JSON list of C-alpha atoms and ligand atoms in Angstrom, two decimals:
[
{"chain": "A", "resi": 1, "resn": "MET", "atom": "CA", "xyz": [-0.18, -0.28, 0.28]},
{"chain": "A", "resi": 2, "resn": "THR", "atom": "CA", "xyz": [1.50, 3.24, -0.90]},
{"chain": "A", "resi": 3, "resn": "ASP", "atom": "CA", "xyz": [1.95, 5.55, 2.03]},
{"chain": "A", "resi": 4, "resn": "ILE", "atom": "CA", "xyz": [-0.24, 8.77, 2.52]},
{"chain": "A", "resi": 5, "resn": "PRO", "atom": "CA", "xyz": [0.42, 11.19, 5.06]},
{"chain": "A", "resi": 6, "resn": "ASN", "atom": "CA", "xyz": [-1.38, 10.36, 7.93]},
{"chain": "A", "resi": 7, "resn": "THR", "atom": "CA", "xyz": [-2.09, 6.94, 7.27]},
{"chain": "A", "resi": 8, "resn": "PHE", "atom": "CA", "xyz": [-1.48, 3.53, 8.81]},
{"chain": "A", "resi": 9, "resn": "ASN", "atom": "CA", "xyz": [-2.45, -0.08, 7.16]},
{"chain": "A", "resi": 10, "resn": "LEU", "atom": "CA", "xyz": [-5.01, -1.70, 10.14]},
{"chain": "A", "resi": 11, "resn": "ASP", "atom": "CA", "xyz": [-6.76, -4.99, 9.34]},
{"chain": "A", "resi": 12, "resn": "GLY", "atom": "CA", "xyz": [-6.58, -4.37, 5.71]},
{"chain": "A", "resi": 13, "resn": "GLU", "atom": "CA", "xyz": [-8.16, -0.58, 6.09]},
{"chain": "A", "resi": 14, "resn": "ARG", "atom": "CA", "xyz": [-6.56, 2.51, 5.88]},
{"chain": "A", "resi": 15, "resn": "ILE", "atom": "CA", "xyz": [-7.00, 4.35, 8.74]},
{"chain": "A", "resi": 16, "resn": "HIS", "atom": "CA", "xyz": [-6.54, 8.29, 8.62]},
{"chain": "A", "resi": 17, "resn": "PHE", "atom": "CA", "xyz": [-4.59, 9.70, 12.42]},
{"chain": "A", "resi": 18, "resn": "GLU", "atom": "CA", "xyz": [-4.08, 13.01, 13.62]},
{"chain": "A", "resi": 19, "resn": "PRO", "atom": "CA", "xyz": [-0.25, 13.88, 14.70]},
{"chain": "A", "resi": 20, "resn": "GLY", "atom": "CA", "xyz": [0.13, 12.66, 18.40]},
{"chain": "A", "resi": 21, "resn": "GLU", "atom": "CA", "xyz": [-2.69, 9.95, 18.87]},
{"chain": "A", "resi": 22, "resn": "THR", "atom": "CA", "xyz": [-2.03, 6.40, 19.59]},
{"chain": "A", "resi": 23, "resn": "ILE", "atom": "CA", "xyz": [-2.69, 3.77, 16.65]},
{"chain": "A", "resi": 24, "resn": "LEU", "atom": "CA", "xyz": [-6.04, 2.69, 19.29]},
{"chain": "A", "resi": 25, "resn": "GLN", "atom": "CA", "xyz": [-7.69, 6.59, 19.29]},
{"chain": "A", "resi": 26, "resn": "ALA", "atom": "CA", "xyz": [-7.17, 6.89, 15.67]},
{"chain": "A", "resi": 27, "resn": "ALA", "atom": "CA", "xyz": [-8.68, 3.28, 15.14]},
{"chain": "A", "resi": 28, "resn": "LEU", "atom": "CA", "xyz": [-11.86, 3.83, 17.63]},
{"chain": "A", "resi": 29, "resn": "LYS", "atom": "CA", "xyz": [-12.31, 7.52, 15.74]},
{"chain": "A", "resi": 30, "resn": "ALA", "atom": "CA", "xyz": [-11.95, 5.57, 12.18]},
{"chain": "A", "resi": 31, "resn": "GLY", "atom": "CA", "xyz": [-14.96, 2.99, 13.54]},
{"chain": "A", "resi": 32, "resn": "HIS", "atom": "CA", "xyz": [-12.41, 0.42, 13.49]},
{"chain": "A", "resi": 33, "resn": "PHE", "atom": "CA", "xyz": [-13.00, -1.66, 16.98]},
{"chain": "A", "resi": 34, "resn": "ILE", "atom": "CA", "xyz": [-9.77, -3.13, 18.44]},
{"chain": "A", "resi": 35, "resn": "PRO", "atom": "CA", "xyz": [-10.41, -4.60, 22.09]},
{"chain": "A", "resi": 36, "resn": "HIS", "atom": "CA", "xyz": [-9.26, -2.49, 25.46]},
{"chain": "A", "resi": 37, "resn": "LEU", "atom": "CA", "xyz": [-10.34, -2.57, 28.57]},
{"chain": "A", "resi": 38, "resn": "CYS", "atom": "CA", "xyz": [-7.92, -0.10, 30.72]},
{"chain": "A", "resi": 39, "resn": "ALA", "atom": "CA", "xyz": [-8.04, 2.03, 27.92]},
{"chain": "A", "resi": 40, "resn": "ASN", "atom": "CA", "xyz": [-10.34, 5.62, 27.88]},
{"chain": "A", "resi": 41, "resn": "PRO", "atom": "CA", "xyz": [-9.54, 8.30, 25.20]},
{"chain": "A", "resi": 42, "resn": "GLU", "atom": "CA", "xyz": [-9.76, 10.78, 28.19]},
{"chain": "A", "resi": 43, "resn": "PHE", "atom": "CA", "xyz": [-7.16, 10.12, 30.31]},
{"chain": "A", "resi": 44, "resn": "THR", "atom": "CA", "xyz": [-3.81, 8.50, 30.70]},
{"chain": "A", "resi": 45, "resn": "PRO", "atom": "CA", "xyz": [-2.82, 5.50, 28.78]},
{"chain": "A", "resi": 46, "resn": "HIS", "atom": "CA", "xyz": [-2.48, 3.13, 31.12]},
{"chain": "A", "resi": 47, "resn": "GLY", "atom": "CA", "xyz": [-1.07, -0.15, 28.97]},
{"chain": "A", "resi": 48, "resn": "SER", "atom": "CA", "xyz": [-1.88, -2.50, 31.45]},
{"chain": "A", "resi": 49, "resn": "CYS", "atom": "CA", "xyz": [-4.92, -5.03, 30.01]},
{"chain": "A", "resi": 50, "resn": "LYS", "atom": "CA", "xyz": [-3.06, -5.62, 26.87]},
{"chain": "A", "resi": 51, "resn": "LEU", "atom": "CA", "xyz": [-6.39, -6.50, 25.79]},
{"chain": "A", "resi": 52, "resn": "CYS", "atom": "CA", "xyz": [-5.36, -4.27, 22.82]},
{"chain": "A", "resi": 53, "resn": "LEU", "atom": "CA", "xyz": [-2.26, -6.27, 21.95]},
{"chain": "A", "resi": 54, "resn": "VAL", "atom": "CA", "xyz": [-1.64, -5.89, 17.69]},
{"chain": "A", "resi": 55, "resn": "VAL", "atom": "CA", "xyz": [1.61, -6.74, 15.40]},
{"chain": "A", "resi": 56, "resn": "VAL", "atom": "CA", "xyz": [3.34, -3.51, 14.49]},
{"chain": "A", "resi": 57, "resn": "ASN", "atom": "CA", "xyz": [5.34, -4.07, 11.57]},
{"chain": "A", "resi": 58, "resn": "ASN", "atom": "CA", "xyz": [5.85, -7.62, 12.50]},
{"chain": "A", "resi": 59, "resn": "ARG", "atom": "CA", "xyz": [6.62, -6.77, 16.59]},
{"chain": "A", "resi": 60, "resn": "SER", "atom": "CA", "xyz": [3.92, -7.11, 19.26]},
{"chain": "A", "resi": 61, "resn": "GLY", "atom": "CA", "xyz": [2.37, -3.92, 21.20]},
{"chain": "A", "resi": 62, "resn": "SER", "atom": "CA", "xyz": [-0.28, -2.46, 23.04]},
{"chain": "A", "resi": 63, "resn": "ALA", "atom": "CA", "xyz": [-2.49, -0.12, 20.76]},
{"chain": "A", "resi": 64, "resn": "CYS", "atom": "CA", "xyz": [-3.16, 2.20, 23.13]},
{"chain": "A", "resi": 65, "resn": "VAL", "atom": "CA", "xyz": [0.47, 3.33, 24.27]},
{"chain": "A", "resi": 66, "resn": "MET", "atom": "CA", "xyz": [1.93, 3.57, 20.62]},
{"chain": "A", "resi": 67, "resn": "LYS", "atom": "CA", "xyz": [1.80, 6.59, 18.89]},
{"chain": "A", "resi": 68, "resn": "ALA", "atom": "CA", "xyz": [0.47, 6.01, 15.23]},
{"chain": "A", "resi": 69, "resn": "LEU", "atom": "CA", "xyz": [2.42, 6.80, 12.45]},
{"chain": "A", "resi": 70, "resn": "PRO", "atom": "CA", "xyz": [2.65, 6.92, 8.76]},
{"chain": "A", "resi": 71, "resn": "GLY", "atom": "CA", "xyz": [2.29, 3.89, 7.19]},
{"chain": "A", "resi": 72, "resn": "LEU", "atom": "CA", "xyz": [2.27, 1.77, 9.55]},
{"chain": "A", "resi": 73, "resn": "GLU", "atom": "CA", "xyz": [1.23, -2.34, 8.84]},
{"chain": "A", "resi": 74, "resn": "VAL", "atom": "CA", "xyz": [-0.96, -2.85, 12.13]},
{"chain": "A", "resi": 75, "resn": "GLN", "atom": "CA", "xyz": [-2.84, -6.26, 12.44]},
{"chain": "A", "resi": 76, "resn": "SER", "atom": "CA", "xyz": [-5.13, -6.66, 15.27]},
{"chain": "A", "resi": 77, "resn": "ASP", "atom": "CA", "xyz": [-8.17, -8.95, 14.12]},
{"chain": "A", "resi": 78, "resn": "THR", "atom": "CA", "xyz": [-6.66, -12.31, 13.85]},
{"chain": "A", "resi": 79, "resn": "PRO", "atom": "CA", "xyz": [-6.88, -15.94, 14.76]},
{"chain": "A", "resi": 80, "resn": "ASP", "atom": "CA", "xyz": [-3.69, -15.84, 17.34]},
{"chain": "A", "resi": 81, "resn": "LEU", "atom": "CA", "xyz": [-3.84, -12.68, 18.77]},
{"chain": "A", "resi": 82, "resn": "ASN", "atom": "CA", "xyz": [-7.57, -12.87, 19.23]},
{"chain": "A", "resi": 83, "resn": "HIS", "atom": "CA", "xyz": [-6.78, -16.02, 21.21]},
{"chain": "A", "resi": 84, "resn": "ARG", "atom": "CA", "xyz": [-4.08, -14.47, 23.23]},
{"chain": "A", "resi": 85, "resn": "ARG", "atom": "CA", "xyz": [-6.69, -12.14, 24.52]},
{"chain": "A", "resi": 86, "resn": "ARG", "atom": "CA", "xyz": [-9.27, -14.80, 25.38]},
{"chain": "A", "resi": 87, "resn": "THR", "atom": "CA", "xyz": [-6.77, -16.03, 27.48]},
{"chain": "A", "resi": 88, "resn": "LEU", "atom": "CA", "xyz": [-6.16, -12.80, 29.21]},
{"chain": "A", "resi": 89, "resn": "LEU", "atom": "CA", "xyz": [-9.33, -12.57, 30.11]},
{"chain": "A", "resi": 90, "resn": "GLN", "atom": "CA", "xyz": [-10.11, -16.07, 31.32]},
{"chain": "A", "resi": 91, "resn": "MET", "atom": "CA", "xyz": [-7.30, -15.04, 33.74]},
{"chain": "A", "resi": 92, "resn": "LEU", "atom": "CA", "xyz": [-8.85, -11.53, 34.72]},
{"chain": "A", "resi": 93, "resn": "PHE", "atom": "CA", "xyz": [-12.47, -14.17, 35.56]},
{"chain": "A", "resi": 94, "resn": "VAL", "atom": "CA", "xyz": [-10.70, -16.41, 37.16]},
{"chain": "A", "resi": 95, "resn": "GLU", "atom": "CA", "xyz": [-8.45, -13.51, 39.42]},
{"chain": "A", "resi": 96, "resn": "GLY", "atom": "CA", "xyz": [-11.73, -11.73, 40.61]},
{"chain": "A", "resi": 97, "resn": "ASN", "atom": "CA", "xyz": [-14.84, -13.24, 41.23]},
{"chain": "A", "resi": 98, "resn": "HIS", "atom": "CA", "xyz": [-17.53, -12.42, 38.74]},
{"chain": "A", "resi": 99, "resn": "PHE", "atom": "CA", "xyz": [-21.03, -13.46, 38.73]},
{"chain": "A", "resi": 100, "resn": "CYS", "atom": "CA", "xyz": [-22.59, -11.80, 35.70]},
{"chain": "A", "resi": 101, "resn": "PRO", "atom": "CA", "xyz": [-26.26, -12.99, 36.17]},
{"chain": "A", "resi": 102, "resn": "GLY", "atom": "CA", "xyz": [-26.50, -11.62, 40.41]},
{"chain": "A", "resi": 103, "resn": "CYS", "atom": "CA", "xyz": [-24.51, -7.77, 38.49]},
{"chain": "A", "resi": 104, "resn": "GLU", "atom": "CA", "xyz": [-25.93, -4.64, 38.08]},
{"chain": "A", "resi": 105, "resn": "LYS", "atom": "CA", "xyz": [-23.43, -4.17, 36.00]},
{"chain": "A", "resi": 106, "resn": "SER", "atom": "CA", "xyz": [-24.77, -7.28, 33.24]},
{"chain": "A", "resi": 107, "resn": "GLY", "atom": "CA", "xyz": [-24.99, -6.33, 29.85]},
{"chain": "A", "resi": 108, "resn": "ASN", "atom": "CA", "xyz": [-22.84, -2.84, 29.99]},
{"chain": "A", "resi": 109, "resn": "CYS", "atom": "CA", "xyz": [-20.03, -4.14, 31.02]},
{"chain": "A", "resi": 110, "resn": "LYS", "atom": "CA", "xyz": [-16.98, -4.08, 28.57]},
{"chain": "A", "resi": 111, "resn": "LEU", "atom": "CA", "xyz": [-15.37, -7.37, 30.98]},
{"chain": "A", "resi": 112, "resn": "GLN", "atom": "CA", "xyz": [-18.39, -9.50, 29.76]},
{"chain": "A", "resi": 113, "resn": "ALA", "atom": "CA", "xyz": [-18.75, -7.99, 26.23]},
{"chain": "A", "resi": 114, "resn": "LEU", "atom": "CA", "xyz": [-15.51, -8.42, 25.64]},
{"chain": "A", "resi": 115, "resn": "ALA", "atom": "CA", "xyz": [-15.44, -12.45, 26.76]},
{"chain": "A", "resi": 116, "resn": "TYR", "atom": "CA", "xyz": [-19.14, -13.05, 24.59]},
{"chain": "A", "resi": 117, "resn": "ASP", "atom": "CA", "xyz": [-17.52, -11.01, 21.50]},
{"chain": "A", "resi": 118, "resn": "LEU", "atom": "CA", "xyz": [-14.22, -12.45, 21.74]},
{"chain": "A", "resi": 119, "resn": "GLU", "atom": "CA", "xyz": [-15.77, -16.32, 21.94]},
{"chain": "A", "resi": 120, "resn": "MET", "atom": "CA", "xyz": [-15.25, -17.02, 25.22]},
{"chain": "A", "resi": 121, "resn": "PHE", "atom": "CA", "xyz": [-17.08, -19.71, 26.49]},
{"chain": "A", "resi": 122, "resn": "ASN", "atom": "CA", "xyz": [-15.50, -21.18, 29.55]},
{"chain": "A", "resi": 123, "resn": "ASP", "atom": "CA", "xyz": [-13.17, -19.64, 32.13]},
{"chain": "A", "resi": 124, "resn": "HIS", "atom": "CA", "xyz": [-10.06, -22.72, 31.57]},
{"chain": "A", "resi": 125, "resn": "PHE", "atom": "CA", "xyz": [-8.37, -21.62, 34.97]},
{"chain": "A", "resi": 126, "resn": "THR", "atom": "CA", "xyz": [-8.90, -22.43, 38.05]},
{"chain": "A", "resi": 127, "resn": "HIS", "atom": "CA", "xyz": [-10.72, -19.94, 40.15]},
{"chain": "A", "resi": 128, "resn": "PHE", "atom": "CA", "xyz": [-9.11, -18.53, 42.94]},
{"chain": "A", "resi": 129, "resn": "PHE", "atom": "CA", "xyz": [-11.88, -17.66, 45.05]},
{"chain": "A", "resi": 130, "resn": "GLN", "atom": "CA", "xyz": [-10.24, -14.52, 46.19]},
{"chain": "A", "resi": 131, "resn": "PRO", "atom": "CA", "xyz": [-11.37, -12.98, 49.75]},
{"chain": "A", "resi": 132, "resn": "ARG", "atom": "CA", "xyz": [-12.34, -9.14, 48.02]},
{"chain": "A", "resi": 133, "resn": "GLU", "atom": "CA", "xyz": [-13.12, -6.57, 50.53]},
{"chain": "A", "resi": 134, "resn": "VAL", "atom": "CA", "xyz": [-16.80, -4.48, 49.41]},
{"chain": "A", "resi": 135, "resn": "ASP", "atom": "CA", "xyz": [-16.90, -1.13, 51.01]},
{"chain": "A", "resi": 136, "resn": "ALA", "atom": "CA", "xyz": [-20.43, 0.04, 51.37]},
{"chain": "A", "resi": 137, "resn": "SER", "atom": "CA", "xyz": [-19.97, 2.50, 53.52]},
{"chain": "A", "resi": 138, "resn": "HIS", "atom": "CA", "xyz": [-20.76, 5.87, 50.94]},
{"chain": "A", "resi": 139, "resn": "PRO", "atom": "CA", "xyz": [-23.97, 7.15, 50.89]},
{"chain": "A", "resi": 140, "resn": "ASP", "atom": "CA", "xyz": [-24.28, 7.53, 47.13]},
{"chain": "A", "resi": 141, "resn": "PHE", "atom": "CA", "xyz": [-21.88, 4.35, 46.00]},
{"chain": "A", "resi": 142, "resn": "PHE", "atom": "CA", "xyz": [-20.44, 1.29, 46.92]},
{"chain": "A", "resi": 143, "resn": "LEU", "atom": "CA", "xyz": [-17.25, -0.51, 46.28]},
{"chain": "A", "resi": 144, "resn": "ASP", "atom": "CA", "xyz": [-17.28, -4.57, 45.43]},
{"chain": "A", "resi": 145, "resn": "ARG", "atom": "CA", "xyz": [-13.86, -5.33, 44.68]},
{"chain": "A", "resi": 146, "resn": "ASN", "atom": "CA", "xyz": [-14.77, -8.89, 43.70]},
{"chain": "A", "resi": 147, "resn": "ARG", "atom": "CA", "xyz": [-15.14, -7.32, 40.49]},
{"chain": "A", "resi": 148, "resn": "CYS", "atom": "CA", "xyz": [-12.54, -5.01, 40.15]},
{"chain": "A", "resi": 149, "resn": "ILE", "atom": "CA", "xyz": [-9.77, -6.14, 37.21]},
{"chain": "A", "resi": 150, "resn": "ASN", "atom": "CA", "xyz": [-6.78, -3.18, 38.28]},
{"chain": "A", "resi": 151, "resn": "CYS", "atom": "CA", "xyz": [-7.61, -1.01, 35.33]},
{"chain": "A", "resi": 152, "resn": "GLU", "atom": "CA", "xyz": [-6.97, 1.88, 37.66]},
{"chain": "A", "resi": 153, "resn": "LEU", "atom": "CA", "xyz": [-9.34, 4.30, 35.29]},
{"chain": "A", "resi": 154, "resn": "CYS", "atom": "CA", "xyz": [-10.87, 5.05, 38.52]},
{"chain": "A", "resi": 155, "resn": "VAL", "atom": "CA", "xyz": [-7.71, 6.19, 39.29]},
{"chain": "A", "resi": 156, "resn": "ARG", "atom": "CA", "xyz": [-6.45, 8.61, 36.51]},
{"chain": "A", "resi": 157, "resn": "ALA", "atom": "CA", "xyz": [-10.33, 10.54, 36.11]},
{"chain": "A", "resi": 158, "resn": "SER", "atom": "CA", "xyz": [-9.74, 10.92, 40.29]},
{"chain": "A", "resi": 159, "resn": "ARG", "atom": "CA", "xyz": [-6.49, 12.03, 40.28]},
{"chain": "A", "resi": 160, "resn": "GLU", "atom": "CA", "xyz": [-6.77, 14.27, 36.37]},
{"chain": "A", "resi": 161, "resn": "VAL", "atom": "CA", "xyz": [-10.36, 15.19, 35.99]},
{"chain": "A", "resi": 162, "resn": "ASP", "atom": "CA", "xyz": [-11.12, 15.79, 39.52]},
{"chain": "A", "resi": 163, "resn": "GLY", "atom": "CA", "xyz": [-7.64, 16.75, 41.24]},
{"chain": "A", "resi": 164, "resn": "LYS", "atom": "CA", "xyz": [-8.73, 14.52, 44.37]},
{"chain": "A", "resi": 165, "resn": "ASN", "atom": "CA", "xyz": [-6.84, 11.31, 44.27]},
{"chain": "A", "resi": 166, "resn": "VAL", "atom": "CA", "xyz": [-9.39, 8.82, 45.93]},
{"chain": "A", "resi": 167, "resn": "PHE", "atom": "CA", "xyz": [-7.82, 5.60, 44.11]},
{"chain": "A", "resi": 168, "resn": "GLY", "atom": "CA", "xyz": [-5.07, 3.83, 44.73]},
{"chain": "A", "resi": 169, "resn": "ILE", "atom": "CA", "xyz": [-3.68, 0.23, 43.77]},
{"chain": "A", "resi": 170, "resn": "ALA", "atom": "CA", "xyz": [-2.54, -1.08, 46.37]},
{"chain": "A", "resi": 171, "resn": "GLY", "atom": "CA", "xyz": [-0.28, -4.84, 46.38]},
{"chain": "A", "resi": 172, "resn": "ARG", "atom": "CA", "xyz": [1.00, -6.82, 43.18]},
{"chain": "A", "resi": 173, "resn": "SER", "atom": "CA", "xyz": [-0.08, -9.30, 41.06]},
{"chain": "A", "resi": 174, "resn": "LEU", "atom": "CA", "xyz": [-2.43, -11.57, 42.86]},
{"chain": "A", "resi": 175, "resn": "GLU", "atom": "CA", "xyz": [-2.54, -9.43, 46.14]},
{"chain": "A", "resi": 176, "resn": "ALA", "atom": "CA", "xyz": [-2.70, -6.19, 43.75]},
{"chain": "A", "resi": 177, "resn": "HIS", "atom": "CA", "xyz": [-6.01, -4.02, 44.97]},
{"chain": "A", "resi": 178, "resn": "ILE", "atom": "CA", "xyz": [-7.92, -0.74, 44.35]},
{"chain": "A", "resi": 179, "resn": "VAL", "atom": "CA", "xyz": [-7.57, 1.20, 47.94]},
{"chain": "A", "resi": 180, "resn": "VAL", "atom": "CA", "xyz": [-8.80, 4.40, 48.82]},
{"chain": "A", "resi": 181, "resn": "ASN", "atom": "CA", "xyz": [-7.30, 8.00, 50.23]},
{"chain": "A", "resi": 182, "resn": "SER", "atom": "CA", "xyz": [-9.59, 8.34, 53.71]},
{"chain": "A", "resi": 183, "resn": "PRO", "atom": "CA", "xyz": [-8.83, 8.48, 57.65]},
{"chain": "A", "resi": 184, "resn": "THR", "atom": "CA", "xyz": [-10.36, 5.16, 57.88]},
{"chain": "A", "resi": 185, "resn": "GLY", "atom": "CA", "xyz": [-9.59, 3.71, 54.20]},
{"chain": "A", "resi": 186, "resn": "LEU", "atom": "CA", "xyz": [-13.13, 3.60, 53.66]},
{"chain": "A", "resi": 187, "resn": "LEU", "atom": "CA", "xyz": [-14.97, 5.13, 50.26]},
{"chain": "A", "resi": 188, "resn": "GLY", "atom": "CA", "xyz": [-17.48, 6.84, 52.96]},
{"chain": "A", "resi": 189, "resn": "ASP", "atom": "CA", "xyz": [-14.54, 9.00, 54.89]},
{"chain": "A", "resi": 190, "resn": "SER", "atom": "CA", "xyz": [-13.26, 10.25, 51.60]},
{"chain": "A", "resi": 191, "resn": "THR", "atom": "CA", "xyz": [-14.18, 12.88, 49.44]},
{"chain": "A", "resi": 192, "resn": "PHE", "atom": "CA", "xyz": [-15.36, 10.96, 46.40]},
{"chain": "A", "resi": 193, "resn": "ALA", "atom": "CA", "xyz": [-18.43, 12.42, 45.47]},
{"chain": "A", "resi": 194, "resn": "LYS", "atom": "CA", "xyz": [-21.20, 11.12, 43.09]},
{"chain": "A", "resi": 195, "resn": "THR", "atom": "CA", "xyz": [-20.64, 14.15, 40.37]},
{"chain": "A", "resi": 196, "resn": "ASP", "atom": "CA", "xyz": [-16.63, 13.00, 39.88]},
{"chain": "A", "resi": 197, "resn": "ARG", "atom": "CA", "xyz": [-15.17, 11.54, 37.08]},
{"chain": "A", "resi": 198, "resn": "ALA", "atom": "CA", "xyz": [-14.44, 8.81, 38.42]},
{"chain": "A", "resi": 199, "resn": "ALA", "atom": "CA", "xyz": [-17.91, 7.64, 39.37]},
{"chain": "A", "resi": 200, "resn": "GLU", "atom": "CA", "xyz": [-18.42, 7.01, 35.59]},
{"chain": "A", "resi": 201, "resn": "VAL", "atom": "CA", "xyz": [-16.05, 5.40, 34.36]},
{"chain": "A", "resi": 202, "resn": "CYS", "atom": "CA", "xyz": [-15.66, 2.10, 35.64]},
{"chain": "A", "resi": 203, "resn": "PRO", "atom": "CA", "xyz": [-15.70, -0.74, 32.84]},
{"chain": "A", "resi": 204, "resn": "VAL", "atom": "CA", "xyz": [-17.39, -3.58, 35.55]},
{"chain": "A", "resi": 205, "resn": "GLY", "atom": "CA", "xyz": [-19.50, -3.46, 38.01]},
{"chain": "A", "resi": 206, "resn": "ALA", "atom": "CA", "xyz": [-16.74, -2.06, 41.51]},
{"chain": "A", "resi": 207, "resn": "LEU", "atom": "CA", "xyz": [-17.63, 1.21, 40.97]},
{"chain": "A", "resi": 208, "resn": "LEU", "atom": "CA", "xyz": [-21.55, 0.76, 41.22]},
{"chain": "A", "resi": 209, "resn": "PRO", "atom": "CA", "xyz": [-24.17, 3.47, 42.56]},
{"chain": "A", "resi": 210, "resn": "LYS", "atom": "CA", "xyz": [-26.53, 3.13, 45.17]},
{"chain": "A", "resi": 211, "resn": "GLU", "atom": "CA", "xyz": [-30.37, 3.71, 44.63]},
{"chain": "A", "resi": 212, "resn": "VAL", "atom": "CA", "xyz": [-30.80, 2.58, 41.24]},
{"chain": "A", "resi": 213, "resn": "GLY", "atom": "CA", "xyz": [-30.18, -0.76, 40.84]},
{"chain": "A", "resi": 214, "resn": "PHE", "atom": "CA", "xyz": [-31.71, -2.16, 36.95]},
{"chain": "A", "resi": 215, "resn": "ARG", "atom": "CA", "xyz": [-32.48, 0.83, 35.83]},
{"chain": "A", "resi": 216, "resn": "LYS", "atom": "CA", "xyz": [-32.34, -0.33, 32.76]},
{"chain": "A", "resi": 217, "resn": "PRO", "atom": "CA", "xyz": [-33.68, -4.05, 32.23]},
{"chain": "A", "resi": 218, "resn": "ILE", "atom": "CA", "xyz": [-31.63, -6.61, 31.38]},
{"chain": "A", "resi": 219, "resn": "GLY", "atom": "CA", "xyz": [-32.30, -7.22, 27.69]},
{"chain": "A", "resi": 220, "resn": "ALA", "atom": "CA", "xyz": [-32.16, -3.77, 26.86]},
{"chain": "A", "resi": 221, "resn": "ARG", "atom": "CA", "xyz": [-28.36, -2.82, 27.77]},
{"chain": "A", "resi": 222, "resn": "LEU", "atom": "CA", "xyz": [-25.69, -0.94, 25.56]},
{"chain": "A", "resi": 223, "resn": "TYR", "atom": "CA", "xyz": [-24.12, -5.00, 25.08]},
{"chain": "A", "resi": 224, "resn": "ASP", "atom": "CA", "xyz": [-27.29, -6.55, 24.46]},
{"chain": "A", "resi": 225, "resn": "SER", "atom": "CA", "xyz": [-28.33, -4.63, 20.99]},
{"chain": "A", "resi": 226, "resn": "ALA", "atom": "CA", "xyz": [-24.91, -5.31, 19.57]},
{"chain": "A", "resi": 227, "resn": "PRO", "atom": "CA", "xyz": [-21.68, -6.70, 20.50]},
{"chain": "A", "resi": 228, "resn": "ILE", "atom": "CA", "xyz": [-18.80, -4.56, 21.68]},
{"chain": "A", "resi": 229, "resn": "SER", "atom": "CA", "xyz": [-17.13, -4.30, 18.86]},
{"chain": "A", "resi": 230, "resn": "GLN", "atom": "CA", "xyz": [-19.92, -2.95, 16.91]},
{"chain": "A", "resi": 231, "resn": "THR", "atom": "CA", "xyz": [-20.84, -0.12, 19.50]},
{"chain": "A", "resi": 232, "resn": "PRO", "atom": "CA", "xyz": [-19.23, 2.86, 19.55]},
{"chain": "A", "resi": 233, "resn": "THR", "atom": "CA", "xyz": [-16.81, 3.40, 22.42]},
{"chain": "A", "resi": 234, "resn": "ALA", "atom": "CA", "xyz": [-19.09, 4.93, 25.25]},
{"chain": "A", "resi": 235, "resn": "VAL", "atom": "CA", "xyz": [-17.01, 7.30, 26.95]},
{"chain": "A", "resi": 236, "resn": "LYS", "atom": "CA", "xyz": [-19.34, 7.48, 30.05]},
{"chain": "A", "resi": 237, "resn": "GLU", "atom": "CA", "xyz": [-19.67, 4.05, 30.90]},
{"chain": "A", "resi": 238, "resn": "GLU", "atom": "CA", "xyz": [-23.23, 3.14, 31.54]},
{"chain": "A", "resi": 239, "resn": "VAL", "atom": "CA", "xyz": [-24.37, 1.36, 34.77]},
{"chain": "B", "resi": 301, "resn": "LIG", "atom": "FE1", "xyz": [-10.84, -0.04, 37.27]},
{"chain": "B", "resi": 301, "resn": "LIG", "atom": "FE2", "xyz": [-13.37, -0.12, 38.36]},
{"chain": "B", "resi": 301, "resn": "LIG", "atom": "FE3", "xyz": [-11.36, -1.72, 39.54]},
{"chain": "B", "resi": 301, "resn": "LIG", "atom": "FE4", "xyz": [-11.59, 1.41, 39.19]},
{"chain": "B", "resi": 301, "resn": "LIG", "atom": "S1", "xyz": [-13.14, 0.32, 40.31]},
{"chain": "B", "resi": 301, "resn": "LIG", "atom": "S2", "xyz": [-10.16, -0.27, 39.08]},
{"chain": "B", "resi": 301, "resn": "LIG", "atom": "S3", "xyz": [-12.32, 1.75, 37.44]},
{"chain": "B", "resi": 301, "resn": "LIG", "atom": "S4", "xyz": [-11.98, -2.06, 37.62]},
{"chain": "B", "resi": 302, "resn": "LIG", "atom": "FE1", "xyz": [-4.21, -1.65, 26.15]},
{"chain": "B", "resi": 302, "resn": "LIG", "atom": "FE2", "xyz": [-5.70, -2.19, 28.43]},
{"chain": "B", "resi": 302, "resn": "LIG", "atom": "S1", "xyz": [-6.36, -1.23, 26.30]},
{"chain": "B", "resi": 302, "resn": "LIG", "atom": "S2", "xyz": [-3.04, -2.26, 27.62]}
]
C-alpha cells in the first residue's frame, strides 16, 4: 500500500490519524474496533490490561500506548491475537469473583462484552475465589472489589479530572487491589462524590451507584443490542 501522510494500515483498512494520536485512538475514531479494557481516550494511557495487543510491522505492542505513524502495518483481528486476548480474559475472570447473572452491570460491562465478542466459552483456569472486600460506607456509591480488574481508570479520573486522588492500587500480582485515600480507608470517609468523573468510568461493576438498581432492564442494555466490536466506544460507562 502506498504511504499517504498521516495514515496507517490496520487489518487491510487505511486509517487516518492526527499527529500525537495512538493507534487505538485513531482506530476507534475511524470506527475500527480494537479490544481494550484499561484505555479511555480521555485519560493518560495505562497499558496494563494488554487486551489491545496488536502486531505493528511484525512486532507486538499495546495499541493504546503506541503512537500512530505514517505507513505502519498493523494487525489486530487475527486468530492468534484473539486467542491471546481470550486467555487474558480468562485470567481476569478467575482472578476476580465475577458472577455476571447477579451483577447490576451485566449487559453494560466491558469485561463481559469482550468475553462474548471474543467467544470465551469457558474460564479454562481454576478459580482463585479470592476474598475481596466490599465497601458500602459511602451514601451514594459502593465499591465491590470482587469485580475490580485493576484498570486504574477511577485512579486516573480522580487524579486527572477531579483533582482528588481518591483511589490508588496497592499490592502486587494477585494481592493487587484498589485502595481509598481517606483516614479510615473507607470510601464514605473520602472526598469522593457521585458527581466525580471517577464515578462514571468503571468498565465493570466494581464502582456502582446505590439506589438505581436495574434502571435499564437486562436485554435493553448497551451490549445487549450489539456486540462491543460494533458499539461505538462509550466514553461514559452506562450503569
Ligand atoms: Fe478499574 Fe473499576 Fe477497579 Fe477502578 S474500581 S480500578 S475503574 S475496575
Ligand atoms: Fe491497551 Fe489495556 S487497553 S493495555
